[in-house]
Amino acid sequence: MLKIGEFSKLSMLTVKTLRFYEKEGLLEPASVDEWTGYRLYRTDQLHQAARIKAFRQLGLPVAQIKLICQGVDPAPILEAHAGKLRAQQQEIAASLSVIDHLLKEDEMKYQATTKTIPACIVYYSETTLPQYSDAMSWIPQQGAEAHQLNPDLKCTEPNYEFVEYLDGEYRERDIRVRHSQAVADFGVESENIKFRRIPETKVLSVYHQGAYDQIGEAYAFIMKYAEENGYECAGLARESYIDGIWNKDSVDEWLTEIQLPIK
């Protein structure tokens, strides 16, 4: 069972939002401790949280999401909303892509595998980002600074870089983040750029293809898979960006690997 802070981080929903969903009857805790009042959630509720979040990002009102959660066919509701989006002529591509996905397939299909990440040296930096999308501009800046300090610095082959989110819960703004890049050797540090050695790590791995705002479904899948197969989480999940805005024209081609350290 997960406390509300842990569930918030994995579902990428703020504690305030989870309490609102509880009040509206959309997503209620599996249990509430009668002595402490702590709200506890099951990992299999992560999928429901991701689905509700996807519908809310489309602008669907709570009343319609309730109907869908109660088993009403989502297709007519989504088709009507798609018509409104076309009339607005704003953010059509992103919103209709999500709608088309939801009409064609009720949930994303993932395949979890286990693998071992070799021990490696990384340079890393930490910061607080105003919002998640700022990571795509912040990460290249860290690489530029590291190579300015160390002109001969070489990245490992194959390349390995990843991002970890350091907050104890999902936050919509002011997100604490750490970026790491595997390199051949230690180098010169600065106030921002540091080096460390990461031990060999066994991970569960799933690949998410598509926009980052739907990645919560991948987290839901990997956490449920870990619980059902007896794996224990052994560290922060890592997001390793393989393909993205820097090399793909279509958001549908973006590829992100989620690695969950296990023991």
Short mmCIF file of N, CA, C and O in Angstrom, two decimals, residues 110-244:
data_model
loop_
_atom_site.label_atom_id
_atom_site.label_comp_id
_atom_site.label_asym_id
_atom_site.label_seq_id
_atom_site.Cartn_x
_atom_site.Cartn_y
_atom_site.Cartn_z
N TYR A 110 2.48 -2.26 -22.59
CA TYR A 110 3.89 -2.19 -22.31
C TYR A 110 4.44 -3.59 -22.07
O TYR A 110 3.69 -4.51 -21.71
N GLN A 111 5.72 -3.75 -22.26
CA GLN A 111 6.39 -5.00 -21.98
C GLN A 111 7.53 -4.72 -21.01
O GLN A 111 8.48 -3.99 -21.35
N ALA A 112 7.45 -5.27 -19.80
CA ALA A 112 8.49 -5.05 -18.80
C ALA A 112 9.58 -6.10 -18.94
O ALA A 112 9.31 -7.28 -19.16
N THR A 113 10.83 -5.66 -18.82
CA THR A 113 11.97 -6.58 -18.83
C THR A 113 12.90 -6.19 -17.68
O THR A 113 12.85 -5.06 -17.18
N THR A 114 13.71 -7.12 -17.24
CA THR A 114 14.73 -6.82 -16.25
C THR A 114 16.08 -6.77 -16.93
O THR A 114 16.34 -7.51 -17.89
N LYS A 115 16.94 -5.89 -16.46
CA LYS A 115 18.29 -5.82 -16.98
C LYS A 115 19.19 -5.19 -15.93
O LYS A 115 18.70 -4.61 -14.95
N THR A 116 20.46 -5.31 -16.14
CA THR A 116 21.43 -4.75 -15.20
C THR A 116 22.19 -3.61 -15.86
O THR A 116 22.77 -3.78 -16.94
N ILE A 117 22.14 -2.44 -15.23
CA ILE A 117 22.89 -1.29 -15.70
C ILE A 117 24.29 -1.37 -15.09
O ILE A 117 24.42 -1.41 -13.86
N PRO A 118 25.34 -1.42 -15.90
CA PRO A 118 26.69 -1.54 -15.34
C PRO A 118 27.05 -0.33 -14.48
O PRO A 118 26.52 0.77 -14.66
N ALA A 119 27.97 -0.55 -13.54
CA ALA A 119 28.50 0.57 -12.76
C ALA A 119 29.13 1.58 -13.72
O ALA A 119 29.72 1.20 -14.74
N CYS A 120 29.00 2.84 -13.40
CA CYS A 120 29.54 3.86 -14.30
C CYS A 120 29.82 5.15 -13.54
O CYS A 120 29.32 5.36 -12.43
N ILE A 121 30.64 5.99 -14.15
CA ILE A 121 30.89 7.33 -13.66
C ILE A 121 29.94 8.27 -14.38
O ILE A 121 29.73 8.14 -15.60
N VAL A 122 29.35 9.21 -13.67
CA VAL A 122 28.47 10.19 -14.31
C VAL A 122 28.84 11.59 -13.84
O VAL A 122 29.34 11.77 -12.72
N TYR A 123 28.66 12.56 -14.71
CA TYR A 123 28.57 13.93 -14.21
C TYR A 123 27.09 14.22 -14.03
O TYR A 123 26.24 13.70 -14.75
N TYR A 124 26.77 15.04 -13.03
CA TYR A 124 25.37 15.29 -12.75
C TYR A 124 25.18 16.72 -12.25
O TYR A 124 26.13 17.38 -11.83
N SER A 125 23.97 17.18 -12.33
CA SER A 125 23.60 18.49 -11.80
C SER A 125 22.16 18.43 -11.33
O SER A 125 21.37 17.63 -11.83
N GLU A 126 21.85 19.28 -10.37
CA GLU A 126 20.51 19.32 -9.80
C GLU A 126 19.99 20.75 -9.85
O GLU A 126 20.75 21.70 -9.74
N THR A 127 18.67 20.86 -10.01
CA THR A 127 18.06 22.19 -10.02
C THR A 127 16.58 22.06 -9.69
O THR A 127 16.06 20.95 -9.53
N THR A 128 15.91 23.20 -9.60
CA THR A 128 14.46 23.24 -9.46
C THR A 128 13.90 23.91 -10.71
O THR A 128 14.23 25.06 -11.01
N LEU A 129 13.10 23.16 -11.46
CA LEU A 129 12.54 23.66 -12.71
C LEU A 129 11.15 24.25 -12.48
O LEU A 129 10.35 23.69 -11.71
N PRO A 130 10.83 25.37 -13.13
CA PRO A 130 9.48 25.93 -13.00
C PRO A 130 8.40 24.94 -13.43
O PRO A 130 7.35 24.84 -12.80
N GLN A 131 8.65 24.18 -14.52
CA GLN A 131 7.70 23.18 -14.99
C GLN A 131 8.47 22.08 -15.73
O GLN A 131 9.61 22.26 -16.12
N TYR A 132 7.83 20.93 -15.94
CA TYR A 132 8.51 19.76 -16.50
C TYR A 132 9.08 20.05 -17.89
O TYR A 132 10.17 19.58 -18.23
N SER A 133 8.37 20.80 -18.70
CA SER A 133 8.80 21.04 -20.07
C SER A 133 10.13 21.79 -20.13
O SER A 133 10.84 21.73 -21.14
N ASP A 134 10.52 22.48 -19.05
CA ASP A 134 11.77 23.23 -19.04
C ASP A 134 12.99 22.31 -19.04
O ASP A 134 14.11 22.75 -19.31
N ALA A 135 12.79 21.01 -18.74
CA ALA A 135 13.92 20.08 -18.71
C ALA A 135 14.59 19.97 -20.06
O ALA A 135 15.81 19.80 -20.16
N MET A 136 13.80 20.06 -21.15
CA MET A 136 14.36 19.87 -22.48
C MET A 136 15.31 20.99 -22.90
O MET A 136 16.13 20.80 -23.78
N SER A 137 15.21 22.15 -22.26
CA SER A 137 16.17 23.22 -22.53
C SER A 137 17.27 23.25 -21.48
O SER A 137 18.40 23.64 -21.77
N TRP A 138 16.97 22.79 -20.25
CA TRP A 138 17.96 22.80 -19.18
C TRP A 138 19.02 21.72 -19.38
O TRP A 138 20.22 21.97 -19.16
N ILE A 139 18.63 20.53 -19.82
CA ILE A 139 19.58 19.41 -19.95
C ILE A 139 20.73 19.74 -20.91
O ILE A 139 21.89 19.52 -20.56
N PRO A 140 20.47 20.27 -22.12
CA PRO A 140 21.61 20.60 -23.00
C PRO A 140 22.56 21.62 -22.39
O PRO A 140 23.77 21.59 -22.66
N GLN A 141 22.06 22.51 -21.56
CA GLN A 141 22.92 23.51 -20.91
C GLN A 141 23.91 22.83 -19.97
O GLN A 141 25.06 23.28 -19.84
N GLN A 142 23.48 21.73 -19.32
CA GLN A 142 24.38 21.02 -18.42
C GLN A 142 25.50 20.35 -19.20
O GLN A 142 26.66 20.36 -18.78
N GLY A 143 25.15 19.78 -20.35
CA GLY A 143 26.17 19.17 -21.20
C GLY A 143 27.18 20.18 -21.70
O GLY A 143 28.39 19.92 -21.72
N ALA A 144 26.70 21.36 -22.07
CA ALA A 144 27.60 22.41 -22.57
C ALA A 144 28.56 22.86 -21.47
O ALA A 144 29.76 23.04 -21.72
N GLU A 145 28.06 23.00 -20.24
CA GLU A 145 28.93 23.43 -19.15
C GLU A 145 29.95 22.36 -18.80
O GLU A 145 31.14 22.66 -18.56
N ALA A 146 29.50 21.08 -18.77
CA ALA A 146 30.42 19.99 -18.44
C ALA A 146 31.56 19.90 -19.44
O ALA A 146 32.72 19.68 -19.07
N HIS A 147 31.26 20.08 -20.72
CA HIS A 147 32.30 19.97 -21.75
C HIS A 147 33.16 21.23 -21.83
O HIS A 147 34.30 21.18 -22.28
N GLN A 148 32.62 22.36 -21.38
CA GLN A 148 33.45 23.56 -21.30
C GLN A 148 34.49 23.40 -20.19
O GLN A 148 35.65 23.81 -20.34
N LEU A 149 34.08 22.77 -19.08
CA LEU A 149 35.02 22.50 -18.00
C LEU A 149 36.02 21.41 -18.37
O LEU A 149 37.17 21.42 -17.93
N ASN A 150 35.54 20.45 -19.21
CA ASN A 150 36.34 19.28 -19.55
C ASN A 150 36.28 19.05 -21.06
O ASN A 150 35.50 18.21 -21.54
N PRO A 151 37.09 19.77 -21.84
CA PRO A 151 37.02 19.68 -23.30
C PRO A 151 37.22 18.27 -23.85
O PRO A 151 36.71 17.94 -24.91
N ASP A 152 37.97 17.43 -23.14
CA ASP A 152 38.25 16.07 -23.62
C ASP A 152 37.31 15.03 -23.01
O ASP A 152 37.54 13.82 -23.17
N LEU A 153 36.30 15.48 -22.32
CA LEU A 153 35.36 14.55 -21.68
C LEU A 153 34.65 13.70 -22.72
O LEU A 153 34.13 14.21 -23.71
N LYS A 154 34.62 12.39 -22.50
CA LYS A 154 33.98 11.47 -23.45
C LYS A 154 32.82 10.76 -22.77
O LYS A 154 32.94 10.26 -21.65
N CYS A 155 31.70 10.73 -23.47
CA CYS A 155 30.53 9.98 -22.98
C CYS A 155 30.75 8.50 -23.26
O CYS A 155 31.49 8.11 -24.16
N THR A 156 30.08 7.66 -22.48
CA THR A 156 30.22 6.23 -22.66
C THR A 156 29.55 5.78 -23.95
O THR A 156 28.66 6.46 -24.47
N GLU A 157 29.98 4.65 -24.44
CA GLU A 157 29.32 3.98 -25.57
C GLU A 157 28.84 2.61 -25.11
O GLU A 157 29.64 1.80 -24.64
N PRO A 158 27.53 2.30 -25.20
CA PRO A 158 26.49 3.19 -25.72
C PRO A 158 26.19 4.34 -24.75
O PRO A 158 26.48 4.24 -23.56
N ASN A 159 25.64 5.40 -25.29
CA ASN A 159 25.33 6.57 -24.49
C ASN A 159 24.29 6.23 -23.41
O ASN A 159 23.38 5.45 -23.64
N TYR A 160 24.47 6.81 -22.23
CA TYR A 160 23.51 6.59 -21.15
C TYR A 160 23.36 7.88 -20.35
O TYR A 160 24.30 8.33 -19.71
N GLU A 161 22.20 8.49 -20.42
CA GLU A 161 21.88 9.64 -19.57
C GLU A 161 20.45 9.48 -19.09
O GLU A 161 19.62 8.85 -19.74
N PHE A 162 20.18 10.05 -17.93
CA PHE A 162 18.85 9.89 -17.35
C PHE A 162 18.54 11.03 -16.41
O PHE A 162 19.41 11.77 -15.96
N VAL A 163 17.24 11.16 -16.10
CA VAL A 163 16.74 12.19 -15.19
C VAL A 163 16.00 11.50 -14.05
O VAL A 163 15.28 10.52 -14.26
N GLU A 164 16.20 12.02 -12.85
CA GLU A 164 15.47 11.55 -11.67
C GLU A 164 14.74 12.74 -11.06
O GLU A 164 15.28 13.85 -11.01
N TYR A 165 13.51 12.51 -10.59
CA TYR A 165 12.74 13.55 -9.94
C TYR A 165 12.84 13.35 -8.43
O TYR A 165 12.56 12.26 -7.91
N LEU A 166 13.26 14.38 -7.71
CA LEU A 166 13.69 14.25 -6.32
C LEU A 166 12.62 14.59 -5.29
O LEU A 166 12.83 14.36 -4.10
N ASP A 167 11.50 15.13 -5.71
CA ASP A 167 10.45 15.48 -4.75
C ASP A 167 9.76 14.22 -4.22
O ASP A 167 9.71 13.19 -4.88
N GLY A 168 9.21 14.34 -3.03
CA GLY A 168 8.51 13.21 -2.44
C GLY A 168 7.11 13.01 -2.99
O GLY A 168 6.44 12.04 -2.64
N GLU A 169 6.67 13.92 -3.85
CA GLU A 169 5.35 13.80 -4.46
C GLU A 169 5.37 14.51 -5.81
O GLU A 169 6.30 15.24 -6.13
N TYR A 170 4.36 14.26 -6.62
CA TYR A 170 4.24 14.95 -7.90
C TYR A 170 3.93 16.42 -7.66
O TYR A 170 3.10 16.77 -6.84
N ARG A 171 4.64 17.30 -8.38
CA ARG A 171 4.42 18.74 -8.27
C ARG A 171 4.17 19.30 -9.67
O ARG A 171 4.81 18.88 -10.63
N GLU A 172 3.24 20.24 -9.77
CA GLU A 172 2.95 20.86 -11.06
C GLU A 172 3.97 21.96 -11.39
O GLU A 172 4.20 22.25 -12.56
N ARG A 173 4.58 22.56 -10.36
CA ARG A 173 5.57 23.60 -10.57
C ARG A 173 6.70 23.43 -9.56
O ARG A 173 6.54 22.73 -8.56
N ASP A 174 7.84 24.08 -9.83
CA ASP A 174 9.00 24.04 -8.92
C ASP A 174 9.39 22.60 -8.62
O ASP A 174 9.34 22.13 -7.48
N ILE A 175 9.80 21.90 -9.68
CA ILE A 175 10.11 20.47 -9.60
C ILE A 175 11.61 20.28 -9.40
O ILE A 175 12.42 20.78 -10.18
N ARG A 176 11.99 19.55 -8.37
CA ARG A 176 13.40 19.26 -8.12
C ARG A 176 13.82 18.09 -9.00
O ARG A 176 13.18 17.03 -9.00
N VAL A 177 14.91 18.28 -9.75
CA VAL A 177 15.31 17.29 -10.74
C VAL A 177 16.82 17.13 -10.75
O VAL A 177 17.56 18.06 -10.43
N ARG A 178 17.28 15.91 -11.07
CA ARG A 178 18.70 15.64 -11.22
C ARG A 178 18.95 14.97 -12.56
O ARG A 178 18.29 14.00 -12.91
N HIS A 179 19.89 15.52 -13.33
CA HIS A 179 20.27 14.96 -14.62
C HIS A 179 21.64 14.32 -14.50
O HIS A 179 22.56 14.91 -13.90
N SER A 180 21.82 13.11 -15.04
CA SER A 180 23.10 12.41 -15.00
C SER A 180 23.47 11.93 -16.39
O SER A 180 22.61 11.47 -17.15
N GLN A 181 24.77 12.02 -16.71
CA GLN A 181 25.31 11.56 -17.99
C GLN A 181 26.53 10.68 -17.73
O GLN A 181 27.47 11.10 -17.05
N ALA A 182 26.48 9.45 -18.24
CA ALA A 182 27.61 8.53 -18.05
C ALA A 182 28.79 8.96 -18.91
O ALA A 182 28.64 9.28 -20.09
N VAL A 183 29.98 8.98 -18.28
CA VAL A 183 31.20 9.42 -18.97
C VAL A 183 32.33 8.44 -18.67
O VAL A 183 32.24 7.59 -17.77
N ALA A 184 33.43 8.58 -19.42
CA ALA A 184 34.54 7.63 -19.31
C ALA A 184 35.35 7.81 -18.04
O ALA A 184 35.93 6.84 -17.53
N ASP A 185 35.44 9.02 -17.49
CA ASP A 185 36.29 9.26 -16.33
C ASP A 185 35.82 10.49 -15.57
O ASP A 185 34.99 11.27 -16.07
N PHE A 186 36.35 10.65 -14.36
CA PHE A 186 36.06 11.84 -13.56
C PHE A 186 36.69 13.07 -14.22
O PHE A 186 37.67 12.95 -14.96
N GLY A 187 36.13 14.24 -13.93
CA GLY A 187 36.65 15.46 -14.52
C GLY A 187 36.61 16.61 -13.54
O GLY A 187 36.35 16.45 -12.34
N VAL A 188 36.84 17.79 -14.06
CA VAL A 188 36.83 19.01 -13.26
C VAL A 188 35.39 19.36 -12.90
O VAL A 188 34.51 19.34 -13.75
N GLU A 189 35.18 19.69 -11.63
CA GLU A 189 33.84 20.02 -11.16
C GLU A 189 33.67 21.54 -11.03
O GLU A 189 34.64 22.30 -11.02
N SER A 190 32.43 21.94 -10.93
CA SER A 190 32.08 23.33 -10.65
C SER A 190 31.01 23.33 -9.57
O SER A 190 30.63 22.27 -9.05
N GLU A 191 30.49 24.50 -9.27
CA GLU A 191 29.41 24.56 -8.28
C GLU A 191 28.18 23.81 -8.78
O GLU A 191 27.42 23.25 -7.98
N ASN A 192 28.01 23.75 -10.09
CA ASN A 192 26.83 23.12 -10.68
C ASN A 192 27.10 21.69 -11.14
O ASN A 192 26.27 20.80 -10.95
N ILE A 193 28.25 21.44 -11.75
CA ILE A 193 28.58 20.13 -12.31
C ILE A 193 29.40 19.33 -11.31
O ILE A 193 30.47 19.77 -10.87
N LYS A 194 28.92 18.14 -10.97
CA LYS A 194 29.62 17.24 -10.05
C LYS A 194 29.79 15.88 -10.72
O LYS A 194 29.10 15.56 -11.70
N PHE A 195 30.70 15.08 -10.16
CA PHE A 195 30.92 13.72 -10.65
C PHE A 195 30.69 12.73 -9.52
O PHE A 195 30.92 13.03 -8.35
N ARG A 196 30.24 11.54 -9.86
CA ARG A 196 30.07 10.47 -8.88
C ARG A 196 30.08 9.13 -9.60
O ARG A 196 29.91 9.07 -10.83
N ARG A 197 30.29 8.07 -8.85
CA ARG A 197 30.25 6.72 -9.41
C ARG A 197 28.94 6.06 -9.00
O ARG A 197 28.57 6.07 -7.81
N ILE A 198 28.22 5.51 -9.97
CA ILE A 198 26.96 4.82 -9.70
C ILE A 198 27.22 3.32 -9.71
O ILE A 198 27.82 2.80 -10.67
N PRO A 199 26.79 2.61 -8.69
CA PRO A 199 27.03 1.16 -8.66
C PRO A 199 26.17 0.43 -9.69
O PRO A 199 25.21 0.98 -10.22
N GLU A 200 26.55 -0.79 -9.97
CA GLU A 200 25.74 -1.64 -10.84
C GLU A 200 24.32 -1.71 -10.29
O GLU A 200 24.12 -1.84 -9.08
N THR A 201 23.34 -1.56 -11.17
CA THR A 201 21.94 -1.45 -10.73
C THR A 201 21.05 -2.38 -11.54
O THR A 201 21.04 -2.32 -12.77
N LYS A 202 20.30 -3.22 -10.85
CA LYS A 202 19.29 -4.05 -11.51
C LYS A 202 18.00 -3.24 -11.63
O LYS A 202 17.57 -2.62 -10.64
N VAL A 203 17.41 -3.21 -12.82
CA VAL A 203 16.22 -2.40 -13.03
C VAL A 203 15.14 -3.18 -13.77
O VAL A 203 15.44 -4.12 -14.52
N LEU A 204 13.91 -2.77 -13.53
CA LEU A 204 12.80 -3.10 -14.42
C LEU A 204 12.74 -2.01 -15.47
O LEU A 204 12.88 -0.83 -15.15
N SER A 205 12.51 -2.39 -16.72
CA SER A 205 12.53 -1.41 -17.81
C SER A 205 11.27 -1.52 -18.65
O SER A 205 10.82 -2.63 -18.98
N VAL A 206 10.69 -0.36 -18.98
CA VAL A 206 9.60 -0.30 -19.97
C VAL A 206 9.88 0.90 -20.88
O VAL A 206 10.51 1.87 -20.45
N TYR A 207 9.42 0.80 -22.11
CA TYR A 207 9.60 1.88 -23.07
C TYR A 207 8.25 2.56 -23.32
O TYR A 207 7.24 1.89 -23.56
N HIS A 208 8.28 3.88 -23.25
CA HIS A 208 7.08 4.68 -23.53
C HIS A 208 7.31 5.43 -24.84
O HIS A 208 8.29 6.16 -24.98
N GLN A 209 6.40 5.23 -25.79
CA GLN A 209 6.50 5.94 -27.06
C GLN A 209 5.37 6.96 -27.14
O GLN A 209 4.20 6.63 -26.96
N GLY A 210 5.75 8.22 -27.41
CA GLY A 210 4.74 9.27 -27.53
C GLY A 210 5.03 10.43 -26.60
O GLY A 210 6.12 10.57 -26.04
N ALA A 211 4.02 11.26 -26.40
CA ALA A 211 4.16 12.49 -25.63
C ALA A 211 4.44 12.20 -24.16
O ALA A 211 4.00 11.19 -23.60
N TYR A 212 5.17 13.12 -23.53
CA TYR A 212 5.52 12.95 -22.12
C TYR A 212 4.31 13.06 -21.21
O TYR A 212 4.32 12.51 -20.11
N ASP A 213 3.26 13.78 -21.63
CA ASP A 213 2.13 13.96 -20.73
C ASP A 213 1.30 12.69 -20.56
O ASP A 213 0.38 12.65 -19.76
N GLN A 214 1.65 11.63 -21.32
CA GLN A 214 0.97 10.34 -21.15
C GLN A 214 1.86 9.31 -20.46
O GLN A 214 1.50 8.15 -20.33
N ILE A 215 3.05 9.73 -19.98
CA ILE A 215 4.02 8.78 -19.44
C ILE A 215 3.56 8.19 -18.11
O ILE A 215 4.08 7.16 -17.67
N GLY A 216 2.57 8.82 -17.48
CA GLY A 216 2.03 8.28 -16.23
C GLY A 216 1.49 6.87 -16.38
O GLY A 216 1.53 6.07 -15.44
N GLU A 217 0.99 6.54 -17.57
CA GLU A 217 0.48 5.18 -17.81
C GLU A 217 1.62 4.17 -17.73
O GLU A 217 1.42 3.05 -17.25
N ALA A 218 2.80 4.54 -18.20
CA ALA A 218 3.95 3.64 -18.13
C ALA A 218 4.38 3.43 -16.68
O ALA A 218 4.74 2.31 -16.28
N TYR A 219 4.36 4.51 -15.89
CA TYR A 219 4.69 4.38 -14.48
C TYR A 219 3.67 3.47 -13.77
O TYR A 219 4.04 2.64 -12.93
N ALA A 220 2.40 3.63 -14.10
CA ALA A 220 1.37 2.78 -13.50
C ALA A 220 1.63 1.32 -13.82
O ALA A 220 1.53 0.44 -12.96
N PHE A 221 1.98 1.04 -15.08
CA PHE A 221 2.23 -0.34 -15.50
C PHE A 221 3.43 -0.94 -14.76
O PHE A 221 3.36 -2.04 -14.23
N ILE A 222 4.55 -0.20 -14.71
CA ILE A 222 5.77 -0.77 -14.14
C ILE A 222 5.64 -0.99 -12.64
O ILE A 222 6.16 -1.98 -12.11
N MET A 223 4.91 -0.11 -11.93
CA MET A 223 4.73 -0.30 -10.50
C MET A 223 3.83 -1.49 -10.21
O MET A 223 4.09 -2.28 -9.29
N LYS A 224 2.78 -1.65 -11.01
CA LYS A 224 1.90 -2.80 -10.83
C LYS A 224 2.65 -4.09 -11.15
O LYS A 224 2.51 -5.10 -10.44
N TYR A 225 3.45 -4.08 -12.21
CA TYR A 225 4.23 -5.26 -12.60
C TYR A 225 5.20 -5.64 -11.47
O TYR A 225 5.35 -6.82 -11.13
N ALA A 226 5.87 -4.65 -10.89
CA ALA A 226 6.83 -4.92 -9.82
C ALA A 226 6.13 -5.56 -8.62
O ALA A 226 6.63 -6.54 -8.05
N GLU A 227 4.98 -5.02 -8.24
CA GLU A 227 4.27 -5.56 -7.08
C GLU A 227 3.78 -6.98 -7.34
O GLU A 227 3.94 -7.87 -6.50
N GLU A 228 3.20 -7.20 -8.52
CA GLU A 228 2.63 -8.52 -8.83
C GLU A 228 3.69 -9.60 -8.97
O GLU A 228 3.41 -10.79 -8.81
N ASN A 229 4.94 -9.20 -9.26
CA ASN A 229 5.99 -10.18 -9.47
C ASN A 229 7.03 -10.18 -8.34
O ASN A 229 8.10 -10.79 -8.48
N GLY A 230 6.70 -9.55 -7.23
CA GLY A 230 7.53 -9.66 -6.03
C GLY A 230 8.80 -8.85 -6.03
O GLY A 230 9.71 -9.13 -5.25
N TYR A 231 8.88 -7.80 -6.86
CA TYR A 231 10.07 -6.95 -6.87
C TYR A 231 9.89 -5.82 -5.85
O TYR A 231 8.79 -5.29 -5.68
N GLU A 232 11.00 -5.43 -5.22
CA GLU A 232 10.98 -4.32 -4.27
C GLU A 232 11.74 -3.14 -4.86
O GLU A 232 12.87 -3.30 -5.33
N CYS A 233 11.12 -1.97 -4.85
CA CYS A 233 11.77 -0.77 -5.38
C CYS A 233 13.01 -0.44 -4.55
O CYS A 233 12.97 -0.47 -3.33
N ALA A 234 14.12 -0.12 -5.24
CA ALA A 234 15.39 0.10 -4.55
C ALA A 234 15.99 1.47 -4.87
O ALA A 234 17.20 1.67 -4.73
N GLY A 235 15.19 2.42 -5.30
CA GLY A 235 15.72 3.74 -5.60
C GLY A 235 14.77 4.54 -6.48
O GLY A 235 13.68 4.08 -6.82
N LEU A 236 15.19 5.74 -6.84
CA LEU A 236 14.37 6.61 -7.67
C LEU A 236 14.27 6.07 -9.09
O LEU A 236 15.26 5.57 -9.64
N ALA A 237 13.09 6.16 -9.67
CA ALA A 237 12.93 5.79 -11.08
C ALA A 237 13.74 6.74 -11.95
O ALA A 237 13.89 7.93 -11.64
N ARG A 238 14.26 6.20 -13.06
CA ARG A 238 15.06 7.00 -13.99
C ARG A 238 14.31 7.10 -15.32
O ARG A 238 13.78 6.11 -15.81
N GLU A 239 14.30 8.30 -15.89
CA GLU A 239 13.78 8.50 -17.24
C GLU A 239 14.96 8.70 -18.18
O GLU A 239 15.71 9.67 -18.05
N SER A 240 15.13 7.77 -19.11
CA SER A 240 16.23 7.86 -20.07
C SER A 240 15.64 8.21 -21.43
O SER A 240 14.85 7.44 -22.00
N TYR A 241 15.99 9.39 -21.96
CA TYR A 241 15.40 9.89 -23.20
C TYR A 241 16.20 9.40 -24.40
O TYR A 241 17.36 9.76 -24.58
N ILE A 242 15.57 8.58 -25.22
CA ILE A 242 16.24 7.96 -26.36
C ILE A 242 15.99 8.76 -27.64
O ILE A 242 16.92 9.14 -28.36
N ASP A 243 14.74 9.03 -27.93
CA ASP A 243 14.37 9.88 -29.05
C ASP A 243 13.44 10.97 -28.54
O ASP A 243 12.61 10.73 -27.66
N GLY A 244 13.55 12.17 -29.12
CA GLY A 244 12.71 13.27 -28.67
C GLY A 244 12.72 14.42 -29.65
O GLY A 244 13.02 14.24 -30.84
#
